[in-house]
CSV table of C-alpha atoms and ligand atoms in Angstrom, one decimal:
chain,number,residue,atom,x,y,z
U,16,UNK,CA,0.8,-25.9,30.5
U,17,UNK,CA,-2.1,-25.9,32.8
U,18,UNK,CA,-4.8,-22.9,32.4
U,19,UNK,CA,-6.5,-23.5,35.7
U,20,UNK,CA,-4.4,-21.1,38.0
U,21,UNK,CA,-3.6,-17.9,38.2
U,22,UNK,CA,-2.1,-15.4,41.0
U,23,UNK,CA,-3.2,-12.4,42.8
U,24,UNK,CA,-2.2,-9.6,45.5
U,25,UNK,CA,-4.9,-7.5,46.7
U,26,UNK,CA,-3.0,-4.4,46.9
U,27,UNK,CA,-1.9,-2.0,50.1
U,28,UNK,CA,-5.2,0.6,49.4
U,29,UNK,CA,-7.8,-2.1,49.3
U,30,UNK,CA,-6.4,-3.6,52.3
U,31,UNK,CA,-6.3,-0.3,54.2
U,32,UNK,CA,-9.9,0.6,52.5
U,33,UNK,CA,-11.0,-2.6,54.2
U,34,UNK,CA,-12.0,-3.8,50.8
U,35,UNK,CA,-10.2,-7.1,51.7
U,36,UNK,CA,-13.0,-9.3,52.5
U,37,UNK,CA,-15.6,-8.1,50.0
U,38,UNK,CA,-13.0,-8.6,47.1
U,39,UNK,CA,-12.2,-12.2,48.3
U,40,UNK,CA,-16.1,-12.9,48.8
U,41,UNK,CA,-16.3,-11.7,45.1
U,42,UNK,CA,-13.4,-13.7,43.7
U,43,UNK,CA,-15.2,-17.0,45.3
U,44,UNK,CA,-18.5,-16.1,44.1
U,45,UNK,CA,-17.0,-15.9,40.6
U,46,UNK,CA,-16.3,-19.5,41.0
U,47,UNK,CA,-12.6,-19.3,42.1
U,48,UNK,CA,-11.1,-21.5,44.8
U,49,UNK,CA,-8.6,-19.9,46.9
U,50,UNK,CA,-5.7,-22.9,47.3
U,51,UNK,CA,-3.1,-20.6,48.9
U,52,UNK,CA,-3.1,-17.1,50.7
U,53,UNK,CA,-1.4,-15.0,52.8
U,54,UNK,CA,-0.7,-11.4,54.0
U,55,UNK,CA,2.4,-10.1,54.0
U,56,UNK,CA,4.7,-6.4,53.3
U,57,UNK,CA,7.0,-6.3,50.6
U,58,UNK,CA,9.8,-5.1,50.6
U,59,UNK,CA,11.2,-2.4,48.0
U,60,UNK,CA,13.6,-5.4,47.0
U,61,UNK,CA,10.9,-7.9,46.5
U,62,UNK,CA,8.5,-5.2,44.8
U,63,UNK,CA,11.2,-4.4,41.9
U,64,UNK,CA,12.0,-7.9,41.3
U,65,UNK,CA,8.4,-8.4,41.0
U,66,UNK,CA,7.6,-5.9,38.6
U,67,UNK,CA,10.8,-5.8,37.1
U,68,UNK,CA,9.3,-5.6,33.7
U,69,UNK,CA,8.4,-1.8,34.4
U,70,UNK,CA,11.8,-0.7,36.1
U,71,UNK,CA,12.7,2.2,34.0
U,72,UNK,CA,9.2,3.1,33.4
U,73,UNK,CA,7.9,6.8,34.6
U,74,UNK,CA,5.9,5.2,36.9
U,75,UNK,CA,8.1,2.6,38.5
U,76,UNK,CA,9.2,4.4,41.5
U,77,UNK,CA,5.7,5.6,42.6
U,78,UNK,CA,4.6,1.9,41.8
U,79,UNK,CA,7.3,0.5,44.1
U,80,UNK,CA,6.4,3.2,46.8
U,81,UNK,CA,2.7,2.3,46.7
U,82,UNK,CA,3.3,-1.6,47.0
U,83,UNK,CA,5.6,-1.5,50.0
U,84,UNK,CA,3.2,1.1,52.0
U,85,UNK,CA,1.3,-1.4,53.3
U,86,UNK,CA,0.5,-5.0,53.8
U,87,UNK,CA,-0.9,-6.9,50.5
U,88,UNK,CA,-2.7,-10.3,50.4
U,89,UNK,CA,-1.4,-12.5,47.9
U,90,UNK,CA,-3.1,-15.7,46.7
U,91,UNK,CA,-3.4,-18.8,44.2
U,92,UNK,CA,-6.6,-19.0,42.7
U,93,UNK,CA,-7.8,-22.1,40.9
U,94,UNK,CA,-10.4,-22.1,38.3
U,95,UNK,CA,-10.7,-23.3,34.6
U,96,UNK,CA,-9.3,-20.7,32.1
U,97,UNK,CA,-8.6,-18.9,35.4
U,98,UNK,CA,-6.0,-16.3,34.1
U,99,UNK,CA,-8.7,-14.9,31.3
U,100,UNK,CA,-11.3,-15.0,33.9
U,101,UNK,CA,-9.4,-13.3,36.5
U,102,UNK,CA,-8.7,-10.8,34.3
U,103,UNK,CA,-12.1,-10.0,33.2
U,104,UNK,CA,-13.3,-10.2,36.7
U,105,UNK,CA,-10.7,-7.4,37.9
U,106,UNK,CA,-11.3,-4.9,35.0
U,107,UNK,CA,-8.8,-2.2,33.4
U,108,UNK,CA,-5.7,-1.2,34.8
U,109,UNK,CA,-7.1,1.9,35.1
U,110,UNK,CA,-10.6,1.8,37.0
U,111,UNK,CA,-11.9,4.7,35.3
U,112,UNK,CA,-12.0,2.8,32.1
U,113,UNK,CA,-12.9,-0.6,34.3
U,114,UNK,CA,-16.5,-2.0,33.1
U,115,UNK,CA,-19.4,-1.7,35.4
U,116,UNK,CA,-19.0,-4.4,38.2
U,117,UNK,CA,-15.3,-5.2,38.1
U,118,UNK,CA,-12.9,-5.0,40.9
U,119,UNK,CA,-11.2,-2.2,39.9
U,120,UNK,CA,-14.5,-0.3,39.0
U,121,UNK,CA,-16.0,-0.9,42.6
U,122,UNK,CA,-13.1,-0.7,44.8
U,123,UNK,CA,-10.1,1.2,43.0
U,124,UNK,CA,-9.5,5.1,42.8
U,125,UNK,CA,-7.0,5.8,40.2
U,126,UNK,CA,-4.5,3.7,37.9
U,127,UNK,CA,-1.6,4.3,40.9
U,128,UNK,CA,-4.0,2.5,43.4
U,129,UNK,CA,-5.8,0.0,41.7
U,130,UNK,CA,-6.9,-2.4,44.2
U,131,UNK,CA,-5.6,-5.8,42.7
U,132,UNK,CA,-3.2,-7.8,40.8
U,133,UNK,CA,-4.1,-10.5,38.5
U,134,UNK,CA,-1.0,-12.4,36.1
U,135,UNK,CA,-1.5,-11.8,32.6
U,136,UNK,CA,-0.6,-15.3,31.5
U,137,UNK,CA,-0.1,-19.2,32.5
U,138,UNK,CA,3.8,-18.5,32.3
U,139,UNK,CA,3.4,-15.5,34.4
U,140,UNK,CA,0.8,-17.2,36.8
U,141,UNK,CA,3.3,-19.8,37.7
U,142,UNK,CA,6.2,-17.4,38.0
U,143,UNK,CA,4.4,-15.0,40.1
U,144,UNK,CA,2.7,-17.6,42.3
U,145,UNK,CA,6.2,-19.3,43.1
U,146,UNK,CA,7.8,-15.8,43.9
U,147,UNK,CA,5.3,-15.8,46.8
U,148,UNK,CA,4.8,-19.1,47.8
U,149,UNK,CA,7.9,-21.2,47.6
S,202,GDP,P1,-2.1,-4.7,35.1
S,202,GDP,O1,-1.5,-5.9,34.7
S,202,GDP,O2,-3.3,-4.5,35.0
S,202,GDP,O3,-1.6,-4.8,36.6
S,202,GDP,O4,-1.2,-3.6,34.5
S,202,GDP,P2,0.4,-3.5,34.3
S,202,GDP,O5,1.0,-5.0,34.5
S,202,GDP,O6,0.4,-2.8,32.9
S,202,GDP,O7,0.8,-2.5,35.2
S,202,GDP,C1,1.2,-3.1,36.7
S,202,GDP,C2,0.9,-2.0,37.5
S,202,GDP,O8,1.7,-0.8,37.3
S,202,GDP,C3,-0.5,-1.6,37.3
S,202,GDP,O9,-1.5,-2.2,38.1
S,202,GDP,C4,-0.6,0.0,37.9
S,202,GDP,O10,-0.6,-0.3,39.5
S,202,GDP,C5,0.8,0.5,37.5
S,202,GDP,N1,0.8,1.3,36.2
S,202,GDP,C6,0.6,0.9,34.8
S,202,GDP,N2,0.5,1.3,34.0
S,202,GDP,C7,0.5,2.8,34.6
S,202,GDP,C8,0.7,4.3,33.8
S,202,GDP,O11,0.7,4.1,33.1
S,202,GDP,N3,0.7,5.0,35.2
S,202,GDP,C9,0.9,4.7,36.6
S,202,GDP,N4,0.9,5.7,37.5
S,202,GDP,N5,0.6,3.4,37.0
S,202,GDP,C10,0.4,2.4,36.0
C-alpha cells in the first residue's frame, strides 16, 4: 500500500482559537502537500462513525460533543512516509506530553481538545480520507 498519504482534521478548538492558518503553514513547511481540503462541521452521526473504535470508552461522549462543537478543517496530505512523519509533527495525544515544537504542544491545551487529528496507519489514512472526500 502507498505510504505517501495521510489524513488530518484541524479540530474545533484550533479553528475557534484562530490557529488554522498557523497550523496549515507549519504542515506545508514540514514538506506536506495539501491535495484536498474543506471546512465542514461534523454531525453527531458522522463523528460517532469516525470514532467508532472509541465507542464505549469513558471519554466517548465528550469526544463526540467536542468534535461536533464547531467547524473543522479536513485535509488529505501527501509526503513520503506521510503517516509516521505527520504523527511526529503533531505530537503526543496528550499535549502535556507532546514534544517541544509539535503542533499539539504549541496549539492544544488538553487531551480532550487537542487541536489536530492525524491518521495512525496507511489503511486508516485511506479509510478516513474516503470518509471525508468521496
Ligand atoms: P490520536 O490518534 O492521538 O488522536 O488519539 P486516539 O485515536 O487514541 O484518540 C482519539 C481522540 O480521542 C484523541 O485525539 C483525544 O481527543 C481523545 N482521547 C483519547 N484518549 C483520551 C482520554 O484518555 N481522555 C480524553 N478525555 N480524551 C481522549
